[in-house]
PDB file of C-alpha atoms in Angstrom:
ATOM      1  CA  MET A   1      -3.270  -5.016 -27.395  1.00 89.00           C
ATOM      2  CA  ASP A   2      -1.862  -2.810 -24.638  1.00 92.00           C
ATOM      3  CA  ASP A   3       1.433  -0.960 -24.144  1.00 94.00           C
ATOM      4  CA  VAL A   4       3.047  -4.011 -22.551  1.00 95.00           C
ATOM      5  CA  ASP A   5       2.126  -6.139 -25.581  1.00 95.00           C
ATOM      6  CA  ARG A   6       3.768  -3.541 -27.819  1.00 96.00           C
ATOM      7  CA  ILE A   7       6.960  -3.548 -25.749  1.00 96.00           C
ATOM      8  CA  VAL A   8       7.106  -7.349 -25.748  1.00 96.00           C
ATOM      9  CA  GLU A   9       6.444  -7.378 -29.489  1.00 96.00           C
ATOM     10  CA  GLN A  10       9.290  -4.917 -30.077  1.00 97.00           C
ATOM     11  CA  TRP A  11      11.703  -7.039 -28.043  1.00 96.00           C
ATOM     12  CA  GLY A  12      10.516 -10.085 -29.955  1.00 95.00           C
ATOM     13  CA  ARG A  13      11.338  -8.379 -33.220  1.00 96.00           C
ATOM     14  CA  GLU A  14      14.732  -7.058 -32.057  1.00 97.00           C
ATOM     15  CA  ARG A  15      15.787 -10.015 -29.893  1.00 97.00           C
ATOM     16  CA  PRO A  16      13.678 -13.056 -30.881  1.00 95.00           C
ATOM     17  CA  GLU A  17      15.776 -15.381 -28.703  1.00 97.00           C
ATOM     18  CA  LEU A  18      14.566 -13.662 -25.485  1.00 96.00           C
ATOM     19  CA  GLN A  19      11.917 -15.299 -23.316  1.00 96.00           C
ATOM     20  CA  THR A  20       9.627 -12.320 -22.607  1.00 96.00           C
ATOM     21  CA  ASP A  21       6.829 -14.005 -20.618  1.00 94.00           C
ATOM     22  CA  ALA A  22       8.132 -12.486 -17.376  1.00 95.00           C
ATOM     23  CA  MET A  23       8.296  -9.049 -18.977  1.00 96.00           C
ATOM     24  CA  ALA A  24       4.634  -9.300 -19.969  1.00 96.00           C
ATOM     25  CA  VAL A  25       3.520 -10.355 -16.479  1.00 95.00           C
ATOM     26  CA  PHE A  26       5.690  -8.080 -14.355  1.00 96.00           C
ATOM     27  CA  GLY A  27       5.342  -5.138 -16.713  1.00 96.00           C
ATOM     28  CA  ARG A  28       1.605  -5.250 -16.124  1.00 96.00           C
ATOM     29  CA  ILE A  29       1.994  -5.752 -12.373  1.00 96.00           C
ATOM     30  CA  TYR A  30       4.354  -2.767 -12.214  1.00 96.00           C
ATOM     31  CA  ARG A  31       2.058  -0.532 -14.279  1.00 96.00           C
ATOM     32  CA  LEU A  32      -1.008  -1.560 -12.305  1.00 96.00           C
ATOM     33  CA  SER A  33       0.801  -0.933  -9.023  1.00 96.00           C
ATOM     34  CA  ARG A  34       1.914   2.522 -10.155  1.00 96.00           C
ATOM     35  CA  ILE A  35      -1.561   3.491 -11.401  1.00 97.00           C
ATOM     36  CA  MET A  36      -3.289   2.248  -8.260  1.00 96.00           C
ATOM     37  CA  GLY A  37      -0.666   3.848  -6.019  1.00 95.00           C
ATOM     38  CA  ASP A  38      -1.330   7.183  -7.708  1.00 96.00           C
ATOM     39  CA  ARG A  39      -5.089   6.725  -7.230  1.00 96.00           C
ATOM     40  CA  GLN A  40      -4.628   5.864  -3.555  1.00 95.00           C
ATOM     41  CA  GLU A  41      -2.393   8.912  -3.090  1.00 96.00           C
ATOM     42  CA  LYS A  42      -5.094  11.118  -4.635  1.00 97.00           C
ATOM     43  CA  VAL A  43      -7.818   9.625  -2.412  1.00 97.00           C
ATOM     44  CA  TYR A  44      -5.741  10.050   0.750  1.00 97.00           C
ATOM     45  CA  GLY A  45      -4.590  13.505  -0.334  1.00 97.00           C
ATOM     46  CA  ALA A  46      -8.208  14.643  -0.463  1.00 97.00           C
ATOM     47  CA  LEU A  47      -8.364  13.696   3.230  1.00 97.00           C
ATOM     48  CA  GLY A  48      -5.179  15.612   4.084  1.00 96.00           C
ATOM     49  CA  ILE A  49      -2.752  12.689   4.402  1.00 96.00           C
ATOM     50  CA  ASN A  50      -0.366  10.825   2.132  1.00 94.00           C
ATOM     51  CA  ARG A  51       0.021   7.072   1.633  1.00 92.00           C
ATOM     52  CA  GLY A  52       2.854   6.802   4.129  1.00 91.00           C
ATOM     53  CA  GLU A  53       0.840   8.569   6.801  1.00 94.00           C
ATOM     54  CA  PHE A  54      -2.135   6.372   5.976  1.00 95.00           C
ATOM     55  CA  ASP A  55       0.087   3.318   6.508  1.00 92.00           C
ATOM     56  CA  VAL A  56       1.011   4.488  10.014  1.00 94.00           C
ATOM     57  CA  LEU A  57      -2.588   5.312  10.941  1.00 96.00           C
ATOM     58  CA  ALA A  58      -3.855   2.037   9.466  1.00 95.00           C
ATOM     59  CA  THR A  59      -1.219   0.013  11.339  1.00 94.00           C
ATOM     60  CA  LEU A  60      -2.319   1.590  14.613  1.00 95.00           C
ATOM     61  CA  ARG A  61      -5.993   1.035  13.748  1.00 96.00           C
ATOM     62  CA  ARG A  62      -5.439  -2.632  12.897  1.00 94.00           C
ATOM     63  CA  ALA A  63      -3.616  -3.125  16.198  1.00 93.00           C
ATOM     64  CA  GLY A  64      -7.004  -2.894  17.948  1.00 94.00           C
ATOM     65  CA  GLU A  65      -7.822  -1.293  21.271  1.00 95.00           C
ATOM     66  CA  PRO A  66      -6.104   0.721  22.657  1.00 95.00           C
ATOM     67  CA  PHE A  67      -4.742   1.504  19.136  1.00 96.00           C
ATOM     68  CA  GLN A  68      -1.147   1.948  20.224  1.00 94.00           C
ATOM     69  CA  LEU A  69       2.265   0.589  19.318  1.00 94.00           C
ATOM     70  CA  SER A  70       5.877   1.417  19.958  1.00 90.00           C
ATOM     71  CA  PRO A  71       7.756   3.354  17.286  1.00 88.00           C
ATOM     72  CA  LYS A  72       9.869   0.207  16.762  1.00 86.00           C
ATOM     73  CA  ALA A  73       6.763  -1.891  16.013  1.00 88.00           C
ATOM     74  CA  LEU A  74       5.472   0.779  13.630  1.00 89.00           C
ATOM     75  CA  THR A  75       8.823   0.988  11.858  1.00 86.00           C
ATOM     76  CA  ALA A  76       8.992  -2.801  11.463  1.00 84.00           C
ATOM     77  CA  SER A  77       5.498  -2.934   9.969  1.00 81.00           C
ATOM     78  CA  SER A  78       6.260  -0.273   7.375  1.00 75.00           C
ATOM     79  CA  MET A  79       9.880  -1.168   6.510  1.00 65.00           C
ATOM     80  CA  LEU A  80      10.920   2.452   7.049  1.00 68.00           C
ATOM     81  CA  THR A  81      14.040   3.753   8.691  1.00 72.00           C
ATOM     82  CA  THR A  82      13.605   5.150  12.183  1.00 73.00           C
ATOM     83  CA  GLY A  83      14.287   8.616  10.764  1.00 74.00           C
ATOM     84  CA  GLY A  84      11.543   8.202   8.176  1.00 79.00           C
ATOM     85  CA  MET A  85       9.097   7.061  10.835  1.00 85.00           C
ATOM     86  CA  THR A  86      10.020   9.990  13.083  1.00 87.00           C
ATOM     87  CA  GLY A  87       9.131  12.434  10.313  1.00 89.00           C
ATOM     88  CA  ARG A  88       5.773  10.793   9.732  1.00 91.00           C
ATOM     89  CA  LEU A  89       5.000  10.709  13.431  1.00 93.00           C
ATOM     90  CA  ASP A  90       5.947  14.388  13.755  1.00 94.00           C
ATOM     91  CA  ARG A  91       3.448  15.320  11.022  1.00 95.00           C
ATOM     92  CA  LEU A  92       0.707  13.069  12.383  1.00 97.00           C
ATOM     93  CA  GLU A  93       1.166  14.344  15.931  1.00 97.00           C
ATOM     94  CA  LYS A  94       1.111  17.966  14.753  1.00 97.00           C
ATOM     95  CA  ALA A  95      -2.172  17.221  12.927  1.00 97.00           C
ATOM     96  CA  GLY A  96      -3.664  15.752  16.119  1.00 98.00           C
ATOM     97  CA  LEU A  97      -3.967  12.251  14.634  1.00 98.00           C
ATOM     98  CA  VAL A  98      -1.576  10.483  17.028  1.00 98.00           C
ATOM     99  CA  THR A  99      -0.034  11.150  20.416  1.00 97.00           C
ATOM    100  CA  ARG A 100       3.342  10.175  21.831  1.00 95.00           C
ATOM    101  CA  ALA A 101       3.680   9.241  25.472  1.00 93.00           C
ATOM    102  CA  PRO A 102       6.238   7.502  27.662  1.00 91.00           C
ATOM    103  CA  ASP A 103       5.841   3.713  27.633  1.00 85.00           C
ATOM    104  CA  PRO A 104       4.736   2.668  31.126  1.00 84.00           C
ATOM    105  CA  ALA A 105       6.416  -0.725  30.587  1.00 82.00           C
ATOM    106  CA  ASP A 106       9.749   0.772  29.445  1.00 80.00           C
ATOM    107  CA  ARG A 107      10.762   4.168  30.790  1.00 80.00           C
ATOM    108  CA  ARG A 108      13.195   4.633  27.880  1.00 84.00           C
ATOM    109  CA  GLY A 109      10.516   3.940  25.276  1.00 85.00           C
ATOM    110  CA  LEU A 110       7.503   5.656  23.783  1.00 91.00           C
ATOM    111  CA  VAL A 111       4.017   4.565  22.872  1.00 95.00           C
ATOM    112  CA  ILE A 112       2.257   5.992  19.818  1.00 96.00           C
ATOM    113  CA  THR A 113      -1.522   6.132  20.193  1.00 97.00           C
ATOM    114  CA  LEU A 114      -4.129   6.823  17.560  1.00 98.00           C
ATOM    115  CA  THR A 115      -6.361   9.714  18.641  1.00 98.00           C
ATOM    116  CA  ARG A 116     -10.113   9.685  18.141  1.00 98.00           C
ATOM    117  CA  ARG A 117      -9.637  12.127  15.273  1.00 98.00           C
ATOM    118  CA  GLY A 118      -6.979   9.851  13.771  1.00 98.00           C
ATOM    119  CA  ARG A 119      -9.255   6.837  14.107  1.00 98.00           C
ATOM    120  CA  ASP A 120     -12.138   8.648  12.395  1.00 98.00           C
ATOM    121  CA  LEU A 121      -9.837   9.774   9.585  1.00 98.00           C
ATOM    122  CA  VAL A 122      -8.269   6.358   8.963  1.00 98.00           C
ATOM    123  CA  ASP A 123     -11.708   4.703   9.026  1.00 98.00           C
ATOM    124  CA  GLN A 124     -12.830   7.166   6.354  1.00 98.00           C
ATOM    125  CA  ALA A 125      -9.598   6.740   4.367  1.00 98.00           C
ATOM    126  CA  VAL A 126      -9.732   2.947   4.301  1.00 97.00           C
ATOM    127  CA  VAL A 127     -13.272   3.020   2.890  1.00 98.00           C
ATOM    128  CA  ALA A 128     -12.302   5.619   0.267  1.00 97.00           C
ATOM    129  CA  GLY A 129      -9.190   3.647  -0.675  1.00 97.00           C
ATOM    130  CA  LEU A 130     -11.117   0.393  -1.003  1.00 97.00           C
ATOM    131  CA  ASP A 131     -13.718   2.140  -3.154  1.00 97.00           C
ATOM    132  CA  ALA A 132     -10.967   3.324  -5.520  1.00 96.00           C
ATOM    133  CA  GLN A 133      -9.537  -0.197  -5.722  1.00 97.00           C
ATOM    134  CA  ARG A 134     -12.966  -1.728  -6.241  1.00 97.00           C
ATOM    135  CA  GLU A 135     -13.644   0.597  -9.187  1.00 96.00           C
ATOM    136  CA  VAL A 136     -10.886  -1.205 -11.057  1.00 96.00           C
ATOM    137  CA  LEU A 137     -11.263  -4.696  -9.634  1.00 97.00           C
ATOM    138  CA  ASP A 138     -14.988  -4.814 -10.311  1.00 97.00           C
ATOM    139  CA  HIS A 139     -14.135  -5.142 -14.014  1.00 97.00           C
ATOM    140  CA  LEU A 140     -13.358  -8.788 -13.260  1.00 97.00           C
ATOM    141  CA  PRO A 141     -16.007 -11.319 -12.254  1.00 97.00           C
ATOM    142  CA  GLU A 142     -15.705 -12.544  -8.658  1.00 97.00           C
ATOM    143  CA  ALA A 143     -14.303 -15.947  -9.643  1.00 98.00           C
ATOM    144  CA  ARG A 144     -11.538 -14.307 -11.687  1.00 97.00           C
ATOM    145  CA  ARG A 145     -10.732 -11.930  -8.790  1.00 97.00           C
ATOM    146  CA  ARG A 146     -10.282 -14.910  -6.464  1.00 97.00           C
ATOM    147  CA  GLN A 147      -8.155 -16.665  -9.098  1.00 98.00           C
ATOM    148  CA  LEU A 148      -6.005 -13.563  -9.613  1.00 97.00           C
ATOM    149  CA  SER A 149      -5.529 -13.164  -5.865  1.00 97.00           C
ATOM    150  CA  ALA A 150      -4.438 -16.810  -5.546  1.00 97.00           C
ATOM    151  CA  LEU A 151      -1.992 -16.504  -8.458  1.00 97.00           C
ATOM    152  CA  LEU A 152      -0.484 -13.311  -7.077  1.00 96.00           C
ATOM    153  CA  ARG A 153      -0.174 -14.942  -3.632  1.00 97.00           C
ATOM    154  CA  GLU A 154       1.829 -17.744  -5.289  1.00 96.00           C
ATOM    155  CA  LEU A 155       4.097 -15.325  -7.124  1.00 95.00           C
ATOM    156  CA  LEU A 156       4.642 -13.228  -4.018  1.00 94.00           C
ATOM    157  CA  ALA A 157       5.565 -16.314  -1.990  1.00 95.00           C
ATOM    158  CA  ALA A 158       8.060 -17.317  -4.683  1.00 95.00           C
ATOM    159  CA  ALA A 159       9.582 -13.825  -4.741  1.00 94.00           C
ATOM    160  CA  GLU A 160       9.808 -13.579  -0.940  1.00 92.00           C
ATOM    161  CA  GLY A 161      11.070 -17.157  -0.472  1.00 88.00           C
TER     162      GLY A 161
END
């Protein structure tokens, strides 16, 4: 029995007419997300960045050569406001992890480029982050991990649709 079971049990005692299946599932998803988010933050913090900064660096890295995107494309990929993205880019540029330059295709625009130092850091961070996730996920056999991934994909599609 875990904390979620206890909460569901308490609701069952106090309000037996409630259907608490969703509470049991999403309570665990929420707790797992919070715990893993904290672990990721700790891993990235040891490398001198936070999760939001990692997201920007990782988005640029995944873009492939030449590892550059417009601020608009970065903002869209992270669901941040433009002001929030500007703050992240300011910190990353100051740390020498990205550069800003005029967009040769649009003289009013900018291009954000991952520096070599930024690329090295995000490559290190993604491995460290995956290691932290694997520490937890390895408690499930591979077949159950695939099953869990498929079930979560279904739930996510239902929530987004």
